[in-house]
Amino acid sequence: MDIKKNIDSIRNDFPILSTSVNGNKLVYLDNAATSQTPNCVIDSISDYYKNLNSNIHRGVHFLSQKATEIYEETRFKFKKHLNANSTKEIIFTSGTTHSINLVANGFNNSLKAGDEIIVSSLEHHSNIVPWQMLCEKTGATMKVIPMNQEGELNLNAYEDMLSKKTKIVFVNHVSNALGTVNPIKFIIDRAHSFSAKVLIDGAQAIPHFKVDVNDLNADFYVFSAHKFCGPTGVGILYAKQSILEDFPPYQGGGEMIDEVTFEKTTYADLPNKFEPGTPNIAGVIASGIALDYINGIGLDNIKKYEDELLSYATQKLKTINNLKIYGTSQNKTSVISFNIGDIHAYDIGSIIDNLGIAVRTGHHCAQPIMDYYNIPGTIRVSFCFYNNFDEIDKLVNALNRAVKMLS
Amino acid sequence: MKIKDIQEEIIDEFGIFDSWMDKYEYIIELGKNVPKINEDDKVDENIIKGCQSKVWLHAKKSNGLVQFYADSDALITKGIISLLLRVLSNQKPSDIIQANLDFIDKIGLRQHLSVNRANGLNNMIKKIKFYAIGYNNK
Ligand SMILES: Cc1ncc(COP(=O)(O)O)c(C=O)c1O
């Protein structure tokens, strides 16, 4: 689908885009925090409760069977989209954060003092803290891949820190704070030559381009539905089957068991072993609808259009005096992080919010990056395929107005 | 002037603005005019938590009245602080403790603050009252 030609009809799929803020039409540029939800996804949630609501995997009755079927079809959709080998490799969670915690927990028994794990300096806090907790429990130590001024990882330093002691490497595919696309195929390859496992946080990648876990050879790939037009509270964990089979379960409960006696419980097969209790059935099904929706538009078209938005916005923003962009890699997705002179990001955010422009200000859950640049935070604008060029002009006008007021 | 009267004065001042952009403009002007506090007082123990911007606050007592000094790295925050200090600085500790700060709602400020900033404002008020309680007991 040619997005430019169809932008009006695409925008019509998102009812929230007609919100008005203080008499101004909403300009939503906080898509890296969460994306908006199209009618088909909203309808699917209400359809579920109107026509399907029941508990899956346990009932013999019509509704339960039907809901189970659709839930499992959704798993198949993600398997296919990611090019995974089996639906056993797709675990539904509540989000990227939950997925990472589940994986970190899986190393509780195998990691030990003297082992090393490697994180990048571009990570979201949710890809730092669970691993710090793992280090505390096991006595392993964490090393950090440094970054440069452009917001890119220093790959030489990475290669130098890899050794036989390295057990896990965890890096995001795309930085939520700067938009840098990391060379994860290289990172995975190098880690594997030391038999280390690699987790890729794909929260900011899946909405913007096609990802093939087989080609990447990632051991774990995690992301959240709410970043690609799906509902909140649903995450996807892709993991290689052999690893998941060796992992201990994360939480105990119903649905994840084979047999339970008070002496011993044996666990269910994959993927149920990692999906105890009643999951977010409506949300998972709606996430599948969101996936269909973005595939309907086409991720290649999305990438092409968003690249145009990104370069148009970058050019336009550069016309503002003293505006400094953080994250200037050649390889970027739809994120621009910046400050203007020494004006506080929060002041600018507050004023343009009054003009109906939604952006994020602050450290974007990536404090180490802000520490690197020695700033408290940035203003971050992030695009989705439903944004248009007119909205970027509005952003720039609003910023100019804010600067005038604040200087 | 009494706390109540100063609040009335501020409510009147804000009454002439039609839009929130104008109110912001005024708050920013106020922020620009806040005297800088001593660098020595910009220490971590004077930082108020819960703000996206940094806020430093400290207090002194002379002639039975409490004076507050505050600063922030963000201008809007500074403007809001200056309103708060205009109302609460140079007052008796007991009056500060009992002050009912309804001007914040009456000028529509609270509705126009992000949750984060509103929390920051609450923490600021808490800290001011905390100082007053301390001085009251001395
Ligand atoms: C790169 C990255 N990782 C992890 C997360 C956390 O995702 P969630 O809050 O959906 O668990 C986010 C979301 O802000 C993110 O951008």
Coordinates of C-alpha atoms and ligand atoms in Angstrom, one line a residue:
Chain A
M1 CA 0.0 0.0 0.0
D2 CA 1.3 3.4 -0.9
I3 CA 1.0 5.2 2.5
K4 CA 1.4 8.7 1.1
K5 CA -1.5 8.2 -1.2
N6 CA -3.6 6.6 1.5
I7 CA -2.6 8.6 4.5
D8 CA -6.1 10.0 5.0
S9 CA -7.8 6.7 5.0
I10 CA -5.1 5.2 7.3
R11 CA -5.6 8.1 9.7
N12 CA -9.3 7.4 9.7
D13 CA -8.6 4.0 11.1
F14 CA -7.4 5.6 14.3
P15 CA -10.2 7.3 16.1
I16 CA -8.0 8.9 18.8
L17 CA -6.2 11.0 16.1
S18 CA -9.3 13.3 16.0
T19 CA -8.9 14.2 19.7
S20 CA -8.6 17.9 20.3
V21 CA -6.4 19.4 23.0
N22 CA -7.1 22.9 24.1
G23 CA -8.9 23.5 20.8
N24 CA -5.9 22.1 18.7
K25 CA -6.0 18.9 16.9
L26 CA -3.9 16.3 18.6
V27 CA -0.5 15.8 17.0
Y28 CA 0.7 12.5 18.4
L29 CA 4.5 12.1 18.3
D30 CA 5.0 9.8 21.2
N31 CA 4.8 6.6 19.3
A32 CA 7.9 5.1 20.9
A33 CA 6.1 5.2 24.2
T34 CA 3.0 3.6 22.9
S35 CA 1.4 3.5 19.5
Q36 CA -2.3 4.3 18.8
T37 CA -4.9 1.6 18.2
P38 CA -6.8 1.2 14.9
N39 CA -10.5 0.4 14.8
C40 CA -10.0 -3.2 13.8
V41 CA -8.0 -3.9 17.0
I42 CA -10.5 -2.0 19.2
D43 CA -13.3 -4.0 17.5
S44 CA -11.6 -7.3 18.0
I45 CA -11.4 -6.7 21.8
S46 CA -15.1 -5.9 22.0
D47 CA -16.0 -8.8 19.6
Y48 CA -14.1 -11.1 21.9
Y49 CA -16.1 -10.2 24.9
K50 CA -19.3 -10.1 22.9
N51 CA -18.9 -13.4 21.1
L52 CA -16.0 -15.5 22.4
N53 CA -15.3 -14.9 26.1
S54 CA -14.4 -18.1 27.8
N55 CA -11.4 -19.7 29.3
I56 CA -9.0 -21.3 26.8
H57 CA -7.3 -24.7 26.9
R58 CA -9.6 -26.1 29.5
G59 CA -13.2 -26.2 28.5
V60 CA -14.9 -28.8 26.3
H61 CA -17.6 -26.4 25.3
F62 CA -18.1 -24.5 22.1
L63 CA -16.9 -21.1 23.2
S64 CA -13.8 -22.4 24.9
Q65 CA -12.8 -24.4 21.9
K66 CA -13.4 -21.5 19.6
A67 CA -11.4 -19.1 21.8
T68 CA -8.6 -21.6 22.1
E69 CA -8.5 -22.1 18.4
I70 CA -8.2 -18.3 17.7
Y71 CA -5.6 -17.9 20.5
E72 CA -3.5 -20.6 19.0
E73 CA -3.9 -19.2 15.5
T74 CA -2.5 -16.0 16.9
R75 CA 0.5 -17.8 18.1
F76 CA 0.9 -19.2 14.6
K77 CA 0.7 -15.7 13.1
F78 CA 3.6 -14.6 15.3
K79 CA 5.6 -17.7 14.5
K80 CA 5.1 -17.0 10.8
H81 CA 5.8 -13.3 11.1
L82 CA 9.1 -13.9 12.9
N83 CA 10.0 -16.9 10.8
A84 CA 10.4 -19.0 13.9
N85 CA 10.7 -22.8 13.6
S86 CA 7.7 -23.7 15.7
T87 CA 4.8 -22.3 17.7
K88 CA 6.5 -23.8 20.8
E89 CA 9.0 -20.9 20.4
I90 CA 6.3 -18.2 20.9
I91 CA 5.4 -17.4 24.5
F92 CA 2.8 -14.8 25.3
T93 CA 3.6 -12.5 28.2
S94 CA 2.4 -9.2 29.5
G95 CA 5.1 -7.2 27.7
T96 CA 8.7 -6.7 26.9
T97 CA 9.5 -6.2 30.6
H98 CA 7.8 -9.5 31.6
S99 CA 9.6 -11.3 28.7
I100 CA 13.0 -10.1 29.8
N101 CA 12.3 -11.1 33.4
L102 CA 11.2 -14.5 32.3
V103 CA 14.4 -15.0 30.4
A104 CA 16.7 -13.6 33.1
N105 CA 15.0 -15.9 35.6
G106 CA 15.8 -18.8 33.3
F107 CA 19.5 -18.3 34.0
N108 CA 19.1 -18.4 37.8
N109 CA 20.4 -21.9 38.2
S110 CA 23.0 -22.0 35.4
L111 CA 24.8 -18.7 36.0
K112 CA 27.5 -18.6 38.7
A113 CA 30.1 -16.3 40.2
G114 CA 32.9 -15.7 37.7
D115 CA 30.5 -15.7 34.8
E116 CA 30.0 -12.5 32.8
I117 CA 27.0 -11.0 31.0
I118 CA 27.2 -8.1 28.6
V119 CA 24.7 -5.2 28.2
S120 CA 24.8 -2.3 25.9
S121 CA 24.9 1.3 27.0
L122 CA 21.8 2.0 24.9
E123 CA 19.4 -0.1 26.9
H124 CA 16.0 0.7 28.3
H125 CA 15.9 0.2 32.1
S126 CA 13.8 -2.9 31.6
N127 CA 16.7 -4.6 29.8
I128 CA 19.1 -3.6 32.6
V129 CA 17.4 -4.1 35.9
P130 CA 16.3 -7.8 35.6
W131 CA 19.9 -8.7 34.7
Q132 CA 21.3 -6.7 37.7
M133 CA 19.0 -8.7 39.8
L134 CA 20.3 -11.9 38.2
C135 CA 23.9 -10.8 39.0
E136 CA 22.9 -10.2 42.6
K137 CA 21.5 -13.6 42.9
T138 CA 24.2 -15.5 41.1
G139 CA 27.4 -13.5 41.7
A140 CA 28.0 -13.0 37.9
T141 CA 29.2 -9.6 36.8
M142 CA 27.9 -7.3 34.1
K143 CA 30.0 -5.5 31.5
V144 CA 28.8 -2.6 29.4
I145 CA 29.4 -2.0 25.7
P146 CA 30.3 1.7 25.4
M147 CA 28.8 4.1 22.9
N148 CA 30.0 7.0 20.9
Q149 CA 28.8 10.6 20.3
E150 CA 26.6 9.4 17.4
G151 CA 24.8 7.0 19.7
E152 CA 26.3 3.9 18.2
L153 CA 27.8 1.0 20.0
N154 CA 31.6 0.5 20.0
L155 CA 31.9 -2.9 18.4
N156 CA 35.7 -3.2 19.0
A157 CA 35.2 -2.7 22.7
Y158 CA 32.4 -5.4 22.5
E159 CA 34.7 -7.9 20.8
D160 CA 37.4 -7.2 23.4
M161 CA 35.0 -7.9 26.3
L162 CA 33.8 -11.2 24.9
S163 CA 35.5 -14.3 26.4
K164 CA 34.8 -17.8 27.5
K165 CA 33.3 -16.3 30.7
T166 CA 30.6 -14.5 28.7
K167 CA 27.3 -16.3 29.1
I168 CA 24.6 -13.8 28.0
V169 CA 24.5 -10.7 25.8
F170 CA 21.5 -8.5 25.8
V171 CA 21.1 -5.6 23.4
N172 CA 18.2 -3.7 21.9
H173 CA 17.5 -3.9 18.2
V174 CA 16.6 -0.2 18.1
S175 CA 17.3 2.3 20.9
N176 CA 14.1 3.8 22.2
A177 CA 15.9 7.0 23.4
L178 CA 18.0 7.7 20.2
G179 CA 16.6 5.6 17.4
T180 CA 19.9 3.9 16.6
V181 CA 19.5 0.6 14.8
N182 CA 22.1 -1.7 16.3
P183 CA 24.1 -4.2 14.2
I184 CA 22.6 -7.1 16.1
K185 CA 23.4 -9.8 13.5
F186 CA 27.1 -9.1 14.1
I187 CA 26.6 -8.9 17.8
I188 CA 24.8 -12.3 17.9
D189 CA 27.4 -13.9 15.7
R190 CA 30.3 -12.8 17.8
A191 CA 28.6 -13.9 21.0
H192 CA 27.8 -17.3 19.6
S193 CA 31.4 -17.9 18.8
F194 CA 31.9 -17.9 22.5
S195 CA 28.8 -20.0 23.1
A196 CA 27.0 -17.1 24.8
K197 CA 23.3 -16.6 24.4
V198 CA 21.8 -13.4 23.1
L199 CA 18.6 -11.7 23.9
I200 CA 17.4 -8.9 21.6
D201 CA 14.9 -6.3 22.9
G202 CA 13.0 -5.7 19.7
A203 CA 10.3 -3.4 21.3
Q204 CA 11.3 -0.5 18.9
A205 CA 12.1 -2.7 15.9
I206 CA 9.0 -4.8 15.3
P207 CA 6.8 -1.7 14.6
H208 CA 9.1 -0.4 12.0
F209 CA 10.6 -3.1 9.9
K210 CA 10.6 -6.8 9.2
V211 CA 12.5 -9.1 11.6
D212 CA 13.5 -12.6 10.9
V213 CA 14.7 -14.4 14.0
N214 CA 16.0 -17.4 12.1
D215 CA 18.1 -15.3 9.9
L216 CA 19.4 -13.3 12.9
N217 CA 19.9 -16.5 14.8
A218 CA 18.8 -14.7 18.0
D219 CA 18.3 -16.9 21.0
F220 CA 15.6 -14.7 22.4
Y221 CA 13.7 -11.9 20.8
V222 CA 11.2 -9.9 22.9
F223 CA 8.7 -7.1 22.1
S224 CA 5.4 -5.6 23.2
A225 CA 2.1 -5.4 21.3
H226 CA 1.3 -1.9 22.3
K227 CA 4.2 -0.5 20.3
F228 CA 2.8 -1.9 17.0
C229 CA -0.8 -0.7 17.3
G230 CA -1.9 -3.6 19.6
P231 CA -3.3 -3.4 23.1
T232 CA -1.3 -2.8 26.3
G233 CA -0.5 -5.7 28.5
V234 CA 0.6 -8.2 25.8
G235 CA 4.2 -9.2 25.1
I236 CA 5.8 -11.7 22.9
L237 CA 8.8 -13.8 23.7
Y238 CA 10.5 -15.7 21.0
A239 CA 13.0 -18.2 22.2
K240 CA 14.8 -21.2 20.7
Q241 CA 12.9 -24.3 21.6
S242 CA 16.0 -26.2 23.0
I243 CA 16.7 -23.3 25.4
L244 CA 13.1 -23.1 26.6
E245 CA 13.0 -26.8 27.2
D246 CA 16.0 -26.5 29.6
F247 CA 14.7 -23.4 31.3
P248 CA 13.0 -23.8 34.7
P249 CA 9.4 -22.5 34.7
Y250 CA 9.1 -18.9 35.7
Q251 CA 5.8 -18.9 37.5
G252 CA 3.8 -21.8 38.8
G253 CA 0.0 -22.2 38.4
G254 CA -2.7 -23.7 36.3
E255 CA -2.2 -24.6 32.6
M256 CA 1.6 -25.0 33.0
I257 CA 1.5 -28.4 34.5
D258 CA 1.4 -32.0 33.3
E259 CA 0.6 -33.7 36.6
V260 CA 0.3 -32.3 40.1
T261 CA 0.5 -34.2 43.3
F262 CA 1.7 -32.8 46.6
E263 CA 4.9 -34.7 46.2
K264 CA 5.8 -33.5 42.8
T265 CA 4.5 -31.7 39.8
T266 CA 5.7 -32.3 36.3
Y267 CA 5.4 -29.5 33.8
A268 CA 3.5 -29.1 30.7
D269 CA 5.1 -29.0 27.3
L270 CA 6.0 -25.8 25.5
P271 CA 4.7 -23.2 25.2
N272 CA 2.2 -23.8 28.1
K273 CA 5.0 -24.3 30.6
F274 CA 5.6 -20.6 30.5
E275 CA 2.0 -19.4 30.3
P276 CA 0.5 -20.3 33.7
G277 CA -2.9 -19.0 34.6
T278 CA -5.5 -17.4 32.4
P279 CA -3.7 -15.2 29.9
N280 CA -4.8 -11.9 28.4
I281 CA -6.9 -13.8 25.8
A282 CA -8.6 -10.8 24.3
G283 CA -5.4 -8.9 24.2
V284 CA -3.4 -11.7 22.6
I285 CA -6.0 -12.1 19.9
A286 CA -6.2 -8.3 19.3
S287 CA -2.4 -8.3 19.0
G288 CA -2.7 -10.8 16.2
I289 CA -5.2 -8.4 14.5
A290 CA -2.7 -5.5 15.0
L291 CA 0.0 -7.7 13.4
D292 CA -2.4 -8.3 10.4
Y293 CA -3.1 -4.6 10.2
I294 CA 0.6 -3.6 9.9
N295 CA 1.3 -6.4 7.5
G296 CA -1.7 -5.2 5.5
I297 CA 0.0 -1.9 5.1
G298 CA 3.3 -3.7 4.6
L299 CA 6.4 -3.3 6.7
D300 CA 8.5 -2.4 3.7
N301 CA 6.1 0.4 2.9
I302 CA 6.1 1.5 6.5
K303 CA 9.9 1.6 6.6
K304 CA 10.1 3.6 3.4
Y305 CA 7.4 6.1 4.5
E306 CA 8.8 6.5 8.0
D307 CA 12.3 7.0 6.6
E308 CA 10.9 9.9 4.6
L309 CA 9.2 11.3 7.7
L310 CA 12.4 11.0 9.6
S311 CA 14.6 12.8 7.1
Y312 CA 12.0 15.5 6.5
A313 CA 11.6 16.1 10.3
T314 CA 15.4 16.0 10.8
Q315 CA 15.9 18.7 8.2
K316 CA 13.1 20.8 9.5
L317 CA 14.2 20.6 13.1
K318 CA 17.7 21.6 12.1
T319 CA 16.3 25.0 11.0
I320 CA 15.7 25.8 14.7
N321 CA 18.6 27.7 16.2
N322 CA 20.8 25.9 18.7
L323 CA 18.8 22.6 18.3
K324 CA 21.1 19.7 19.0
I325 CA 20.1 16.2 18.0
Y326 CA 21.2 13.3 20.1
G327 CA 21.6 10.1 18.1
T328 CA 23.0 10.8 14.7
S329 CA 23.8 7.4 13.4
Q330 CA 23.3 6.8 9.7
N331 CA 21.2 3.8 10.7
K332 CA 18.2 5.1 12.5
T333 CA 14.5 4.5 12.8
S334 CA 11.6 6.9 13.6
V335 CA 13.0 8.7 16.6
I336 CA 14.6 12.1 17.1
S337 CA 15.9 13.1 20.5
F338 CA 17.0 16.7 20.9
N339 CA 17.4 19.8 23.1
I340 CA 17.3 23.4 22.1
G341 CA 20.0 25.6 23.6
D342 CA 20.0 25.3 27.4
I343 CA 16.2 25.4 27.6
H344 CA 14.9 22.6 29.8
A345 CA 13.2 19.9 27.8
Y346 CA 10.3 19.8 30.2
D347 CA 9.5 23.5 29.7
I348 CA 9.3 23.0 25.9
G349 CA 7.3 19.8 26.4
S350 CA 4.8 21.6 28.6
I351 CA 4.2 24.5 26.1
I352 CA 3.9 22.4 23.0
D353 CA 1.5 20.1 25.0
N354 CA -0.7 23.1 25.3
L355 CA -0.6 23.4 21.6
G356 CA -1.8 19.8 21.2
I357 CA 1.6 18.2 20.5
A358 CA 2.4 15.1 22.3
V359 CA 6.1 14.3 22.8
R360 CA 8.1 12.7 25.5
T361 CA 10.5 14.6 27.7
G362 CA 13.0 13.3 30.2
H363 CA 15.4 10.4 30.3
H364 CA 13.2 7.9 28.4
C365 CA 14.0 5.1 30.8
A366 CA 17.5 5.2 29.6
Q367 CA 19.4 7.1 32.2
P368 CA 22.9 5.8 31.2
I369 CA 22.5 7.4 27.8
M370 CA 21.7 10.8 29.4
D371 CA 24.7 10.4 31.7
Y372 CA 26.9 9.8 28.7
Y373 CA 25.8 13.0 27.1
N374 CA 25.8 14.7 30.6
I375 CA 22.2 16.0 30.2
P376 CA 19.1 15.4 32.4
G377 CA 17.0 14.5 29.4
T378 CA 15.8 15.3 25.9
I379 CA 12.7 16.0 24.0
R380 CA 11.9 12.9 22.0
V381 CA 9.6 12.8 18.9
S382 CA 8.8 9.4 17.5
F383 CA 6.8 8.6 14.4
C384 CA 4.4 6.0 13.3
F385 CA 3.1 5.4 9.8
Y386 CA -0.1 7.4 10.5
N387 CA 1.8 10.6 11.1
N388 CA 2.0 13.0 8.2
F389 CA 4.2 15.8 7.0
D390 CA 1.8 18.5 8.1
E391 CA 2.2 17.3 11.7
I392 CA 5.9 17.8 11.5
D393 CA 5.4 21.4 10.3
K394 CA 3.0 21.9 13.3
L395 CA 5.7 20.5 15.6
V396 CA 8.3 22.9 14.2
N397 CA 6.0 25.9 14.5
A398 CA 5.1 25.0 18.1
L399 CA 8.8 24.5 19.0
N400 CA 9.6 27.9 17.5
R401 CA 6.8 29.5 19.6
A402 CA 8.0 27.7 22.7
V403 CA 11.6 28.9 22.2
K404 CA 10.4 32.4 21.7
M405 CA 8.5 32.3 25.0
L406 CA 11.3 30.7 26.9
S407 CA 14.3 32.7 25.8
Chain B
M1 CA 0.3 40.9 53.6
K2 CA -1.7 37.9 54.7
I3 CA -1.5 34.6 52.9
K4 CA -5.1 34.8 52.0
D5 CA -4.8 38.3 50.5
I6 CA -1.8 37.5 48.4
Q7 CA -3.7 34.5 47.0
E8 CA -6.6 36.9 46.1
E9 CA -4.1 39.1 44.4
I10 CA -2.7 36.3 42.3
I11 CA -6.1 35.1 41.3
D12 CA -7.0 38.6 40.1
E13 CA -3.8 38.8 38.1
F14 CA -4.5 35.6 36.3
G15 CA -8.1 36.7 35.7
I16 CA -7.0 38.9 32.8
F17 CA -5.6 36.1 30.7
D18 CA -7.8 34.4 28.2
S19 CA -5.7 31.5 27.2
W20 CA -3.3 29.1 28.8
M21 CA -0.6 30.2 26.5
D22 CA -0.9 33.7 28.0
K23 CA -0.8 32.3 31.5
Y24 CA 2.3 30.3 30.7
E25 CA 3.9 33.4 29.3
Y26 CA 3.3 35.2 32.6
I27 CA 4.6 32.2 34.6
I28 CA 7.7 32.1 32.5
E29 CA 8.3 35.9 33.0
L30 CA 7.9 35.3 36.8
G31 CA 10.4 32.5 36.5
K32 CA 12.9 34.7 34.8
N33 CA 12.8 37.2 37.6
V34 CA 13.4 34.7 40.4
P35 CA 16.7 35.7 42.1
K36 CA 19.3 33.0 41.7
I37 CA 20.0 31.1 44.9
N38 CA 23.5 30.6 46.2
E39 CA 25.4 27.8 44.4
D40 CA 26.3 26.6 47.9
D41 CA 22.6 26.0 48.6
K42 CA 22.2 23.9 45.4
V43 CA 23.2 20.8 47.3
D44 CA 21.5 17.4 47.0
E45 CA 19.9 17.6 50.4
N46 CA 18.0 20.7 49.3
I47 CA 16.6 18.9 46.2
I48 CA 12.9 18.1 46.1
K49 CA 12.2 14.7 44.7
G50 CA 9.5 13.9 42.3
C51 CA 10.1 16.6 39.7
Q52 CA 11.2 16.0 36.1
S53 CA 13.1 19.2 36.6
K54 CA 15.5 19.8 39.5
V55 CA 14.2 22.0 42.3
W56 CA 16.2 23.3 45.3
L57 CA 14.6 24.7 48.3
H58 CA 16.0 26.1 51.5
A59 CA 14.7 28.3 54.3
K60 CA 15.7 30.7 57.0
K61 CA 13.9 32.3 59.9
S62 CA 14.3 35.9 61.0
N63 CA 12.1 38.1 63.2
G64 CA 9.7 35.3 63.6
L65 CA 9.1 34.9 59.9
V66 CA 10.3 32.2 57.6
Q67 CA 12.0 33.1 54.3
F68 CA 12.2 30.6 51.5
Y69 CA 14.7 30.5 48.7
A70 CA 14.2 28.2 45.7
D71 CA 15.5 27.6 42.3
S72 CA 15.0 25.2 39.4
D73 CA 16.7 24.3 36.2
A74 CA 13.4 24.7 34.3
L75 CA 11.8 28.1 33.8
I76 CA 8.1 27.1 34.1
T77 CA 8.9 25.3 37.4
K78 CA 10.7 28.4 38.6
G79 CA 7.7 30.5 37.7
I80 CA 5.4 28.2 39.7
I81 CA 7.8 28.3 42.6
S82 CA 7.9 32.1 42.6
L83 CA 4.1 32.1 43.0
L84 CA 4.3 29.7 45.8
L85 CA 7.0 31.7 47.6
R86 CA 5.2 34.9 47.0
V87 CA 2.4 33.4 49.1
L88 CA 4.3 31.6 51.7
S89 CA 7.6 33.3 52.2
N90 CA 8.0 35.9 55.0
Q91 CA 5.1 34.5 56.9
K92 CA 4.7 33.1 60.4
P93 CA 5.4 29.4 60.7
S94 CA 1.9 28.8 62.2
D95 CA 0.3 30.6 59.2
I96 CA 2.3 28.6 56.7
I97 CA 1.3 25.4 58.3
Q98 CA -2.4 26.3 58.2
A99 CA -2.4 27.9 54.8
N100 CA -5.0 26.5 52.4
L101 CA -3.5 27.1 49.0
D102 CA -6.6 27.4 46.9
F103 CA -5.1 29.8 44.4
I104 CA -3.5 26.9 42.6
D105 CA -6.9 25.5 41.6
K106 CA -8.5 28.9 41.2
I107 CA -6.0 30.0 38.5
G108 CA -6.5 26.6 36.8
L109 CA -2.9 25.7 37.3
R110 CA -3.4 22.2 38.6
Q111 CA -5.4 21.1 35.5
H112 CA -2.6 22.4 33.3
L113 CA 0.2 20.6 34.9
S114 CA 1.3 17.1 33.9
V115 CA 0.8 14.5 36.6
N116 CA 4.6 14.6 37.1
R117 CA 4.7 18.3 37.7
A118 CA 1.6 18.3 39.9
N119 CA 3.3 15.7 42.1
G120 CA 6.4 17.9 42.1
L121 CA 4.2 20.8 43.2
N122 CA 2.7 18.8 46.0
N123 CA 6.1 17.7 47.2
M124 CA 7.2 21.4 47.1
I125 CA 4.3 22.4 49.3
K126 CA 4.9 19.5 51.6
K127 CA 8.6 20.5 52.0
I128 CA 7.7 24.1 52.7
K129 CA 5.2 23.1 55.4
F130 CA 7.7 20.7 56.8
Y131 CA 10.2 23.6 57.2
A132 CA 7.5 25.7 58.9
I133 CA 6.6 22.9 61.3
G134 CA 10.3 22.7 62.2
Y135 CA 10.6 26.4 62.9
N136 CA 7.3 26.4 64.8
N137 CA 8.7 23.9 67.2
K138 CA 11.9 25.7 67.8
Ligands
LIG1 C1 13.5 -0.6 23.9 C2 12.4 -0.9 24.9 N1 12.5 -1.9 25.7 C3 11.6 -2.2 26.6 C4 10.4 -1.5 26.8 C5 9.4 -1.8 27.8 O1 8.3 -2.3 27.3 P1 7.0 -2.6 28.1 O2 6.8 -1.4 29.0 O3 5.9 -2.8 27.1 O4 7.3 -3.8 28.9 C6 10.3 -0.3 26.0 C7 9.1 0.5 26.1 O5 9.2 1.7 26.5 C8 11.3 0.0 25.0 O6 11.2 1.0 24.2

